[in-house]
Short mmCIF file of C-alpha atoms in Angstrom, two decimals:
data_model
loop_
_atom_site.label_atom_id
_atom_site.label_comp_id
_atom_site.label_asym_id
_atom_site.label_seq_id
_atom_site.Cartn_x
_atom_site.Cartn_y
_atom_site.Cartn_z
CA MET N 233 44.82 94.27 67.19
CA SER N 234 48.24 95.63 66.34
CA ARG N 235 48.38 98.08 63.45
CA PHE N 236 51.84 96.68 62.63
CA PHE N 237 51.19 92.94 62.99
CA GLY N 238 47.44 92.22 63.01
CA GLU N 239 45.94 89.87 65.60
CA VAL N 240 47.95 88.11 68.29
CA ARG N 241 47.66 84.47 67.20
CA GLN N 242 49.88 82.69 69.71
CA ALA N 243 51.20 83.02 73.26
CA GLY N 244 54.51 81.17 73.66
CA TYR N 245 55.62 79.83 77.05
CA VAL N 246 59.17 78.63 77.70
CA VAL N 247 59.12 75.87 80.31
CA HIS N 248 61.43 73.42 82.07
CA ASP N 249 59.09 70.39 81.94
CA ILE N 250 56.79 70.33 78.92
CA HIS N 251 54.98 67.14 79.99
CA LYS N 252 54.14 68.61 83.40
CA GLU N 253 52.89 71.79 81.71
CA MET N 254 50.70 69.94 79.15
CA LYS N 255 49.12 68.03 82.05
CA HIS N 256 48.49 71.26 83.98
CA TRP N 257 47.02 73.11 81.01
CA SER N 258 44.75 70.21 80.04
CA GLU N 259 43.65 69.01 83.50
CA VAL N 260 43.54 72.27 85.48
CA LEU N 261 42.71 74.78 82.73
CA GLY N 262 40.80 72.45 80.36
CA ILE N 263 42.83 73.51 77.31
CA GLY N 264 43.67 70.92 74.69
CA PRO N 265 44.22 68.66 72.97
CA TRP N 266 47.98 69.19 72.80
CA TYR N 267 49.89 68.35 69.65
CA TYR N 268 53.38 67.40 70.77
CA ALA N 269 56.70 67.02 68.98
CA ASP N 270 59.62 65.70 71.03
CA ARG N 271 62.09 67.22 68.56
CA VAL N 272 60.80 69.84 66.14
CA PRO N 273 62.60 69.58 62.77
CA VAL N 274 63.99 73.12 62.80
CA LYS N 275 66.13 74.06 59.80
CA ASN N 276 68.42 77.04 59.24
CA PHE N 277 68.21 78.18 62.87
CA ARG N 278 70.20 81.32 63.62
CA TYR N 279 70.68 83.23 66.86
CA LYS N 280 71.98 86.80 66.57
CA GLY N 281 72.91 86.05 62.96
CA GLU N 282 74.98 82.94 63.73
CA PRO N 283 74.00 79.29 63.12
CA SER N 284 73.01 77.48 66.32
CA PRO N 285 72.13 73.75 66.60
CA ILE N 286 68.92 74.21 68.64
CA GLU N 287 66.85 71.22 69.77
CA VAL N 288 63.37 71.93 71.10
CA SER N 289 60.25 70.08 72.12
CA VAL N 290 57.02 71.90 71.33
CA ALA N 291 53.39 71.40 72.30
CA LEU N 292 50.54 73.37 70.69
CA ALA N 293 46.87 73.72 71.65
CA ASN N 294 44.20 76.35 71.17
CA SER N 295 42.03 78.26 73.59
CA GLY N 296 39.49 79.76 71.23
CA PRO N 297 41.35 81.54 68.43
CA LEU N 298 44.53 81.90 70.53
CA GLN N 299 47.15 79.19 70.13
CA ILE N 300 49.18 78.30 73.21
CA GLU N 301 52.74 77.10 72.57
CA LEU N 302 54.86 75.33 75.18
CA ILE N 303 58.59 75.18 74.38
CA GLN N 304 61.28 73.19 76.16
CA GLN N 305 64.79 73.62 74.84
CA ARG N 306 66.61 70.27 74.99
CA ASN N 307 70.22 71.43 74.58
CA ASP N 308 72.46 74.36 75.49
CA ALA N 309 72.58 75.93 72.03
CA PRO N 310 72.41 79.73 72.09
CA SER N 311 68.83 81.00 71.61
CA MET N 312 66.38 83.54 72.95
CA TYR N 313 64.70 80.67 74.85
CA LYS N 314 67.96 79.80 76.61
CA ALA N 315 68.64 83.47 77.38
CA PHE N 316 65.13 83.74 78.87
CA LEU N 317 65.73 80.73 81.14
CA ASP N 318 69.27 81.83 82.00
CA ALA N 319 67.81 85.12 83.23
CA GLY N 320 65.80 83.11 85.76
CA ARG N 321 62.49 83.33 83.94
CA THR N 322 59.90 80.80 82.83
CA GLY N 323 56.45 81.31 81.37
CA LEU N 324 55.26 83.75 78.73
CA GLN N 325 58.21 84.55 76.49
CA HIS N 326 56.64 85.73 73.22
CA LEU N 327 53.55 86.78 71.35
CA ALA N 328 53.30 85.55 67.77
CA TYR N 329 51.65 87.00 64.73
CA TRP N 330 51.04 84.95 61.60
CA THR N 331 51.59 85.93 58.00
CA GLU N 332 51.26 84.56 54.49
CA ASN N 333 53.37 87.48 53.17
CA PHE N 334 56.53 86.74 55.13
CA ASP N 335 59.13 88.45 52.92
CA ALA N 336 57.12 91.66 52.58
CA ASP N 337 56.34 91.79 56.30
CA VAL N 338 59.96 91.13 57.31
CA ALA N 339 61.14 93.89 54.94
CA ARG N 340 58.54 96.32 56.32
CA LEU N 341 59.47 95.54 59.92
CA ARG N 342 63.19 95.91 59.14
CA GLU N 343 62.41 99.39 57.74
CA GLN N 344 60.60 100.14 61.03
CA GLY N 345 63.84 99.34 62.86
CA LEU N 346 63.04 95.92 64.30
CA LYS N 347 66.08 93.67 64.68
CA VAL N 348 65.92 89.88 64.33
CA GLY N 349 67.17 88.01 67.40
CA MET N 350 66.64 84.49 66.09
CA SER N 351 65.11 82.78 63.10
CA GLY N 352 64.51 79.39 61.53
CA GLU N 353 62.18 77.24 59.46
CA VAL N 354 59.71 74.48 60.26
CA GLY N 355 58.48 72.84 57.07
CA GLU N 356 58.11 74.34 53.63
CA ARG N 357 57.08 78.00 53.75
CA GLY N 358 57.21 77.86 57.54
CA ARG N 359 59.85 80.46 58.34
CA TYR N 360 59.83 82.45 61.55
CA VAL N 361 61.67 85.33 63.16
CA TYR N 362 61.80 86.54 66.74
CA TYR N 363 62.48 90.23 67.11
CA GLU N 364 64.63 91.77 69.82
CA THR N 365 61.67 93.73 71.16
CA GLU N 366 61.75 92.61 74.78
CA THR N 367 61.34 95.55 77.12
CA HIS N 368 60.10 93.39 79.99
CA PRO N 369 59.42 89.63 80.28
CA GLY N 370 56.93 88.31 77.75
CA THR N 371 57.16 90.96 75.08
CA VAL N 372 59.31 89.27 72.45
CA ILE N 373 57.49 89.38 69.11
CA GLU N 374 57.51 86.42 66.73
CA LEU N 375 56.43 86.64 63.10
CA SER N 376 55.55 83.19 61.77
CA GLU N 377 54.92 82.24 58.15
CA VAL N 378 51.81 80.09 57.77
CA ALA N 379 51.60 79.84 53.97
CA GLY N 380 52.67 76.15 53.87
CA PRO N 381 52.04 72.96 55.87
CA LYS N 382 52.59 74.72 59.21
CA GLY N 383 49.48 76.80 58.51
CA LYS N 384 47.51 73.61 57.82
CA LEU N 385 48.80 72.14 61.10
CA PHE N 386 47.68 75.24 62.99
CA LYS N 387 44.20 74.94 61.43
CA LEU N 388 44.01 71.25 62.42
CA ILE N 389 44.96 72.12 66.02
CA ARG N 390 42.34 74.88 66.20
CA GLU N 391 39.63 72.59 64.83
CA ALA N 392 40.56 69.81 67.30
CA SER N 393 40.09 72.22 70.21
CA VAL N 394 36.48 73.02 69.32
CA GLY N 395 34.29 70.87 71.55
CA TRP N 396 37.28 68.91 72.90
CA ASP N 397 36.02 66.41 75.51
CA GLY N 398 39.25 66.05 77.50
CA LYS N 399 40.21 62.72 75.93
CA ASP N 400 43.51 62.05 74.18
CA ALA N 401 45.02 65.14 75.77
CA VAL N 402 48.41 64.68 74.08
CA ARG N 403 48.66 63.77 70.41
CA PRO N 404 51.67 63.51 68.12
CA PHE N 405 52.44 66.20 65.57
CA PRO N 406 51.51 64.93 62.12
CA ASP N 407 54.32 64.78 59.57
CA LEU N 408 54.34 68.24 57.95
CA ALA N 409 55.23 66.64 54.62
CA THR N 410 51.78 64.97 54.60
CA LEU N 411 49.79 68.17 55.15
#
């Protein structure tokens, strides 16, 4: 438990082949089912303060209370994911914390000196920021707003993982507008 962020809720892995990784995680590690979006509808994405036209595929599954995120960037737009890969790395890139008080938490963390490296939105009240906190691979911190449909999606994914029998290992993301 972090006294600044609360519980770690997600471990985010940047990968080259998301389908290969979903298969590995589900068949070898028994984690699933995976909720997959070929192109996540990211809005207002910014990298180092500048707009960037990022395109990413994302897969989400839970292992107990911890959500696992697999991310494959599909274009060469500037991002912290691309910088991670360009540095020759793959695997764990960030730890995410969730909040329903996004504005207050972002303001508090800004006062603590944390600097935003990239940010965007996925669905209504689904903003996120990645802080430039990397001191060695895998220590980027993400703060993710879960007050809207994204929070409902995360709950659905967690519930699907409980007692998962290994069938239907990859499922489509539901439309966030319907949650």
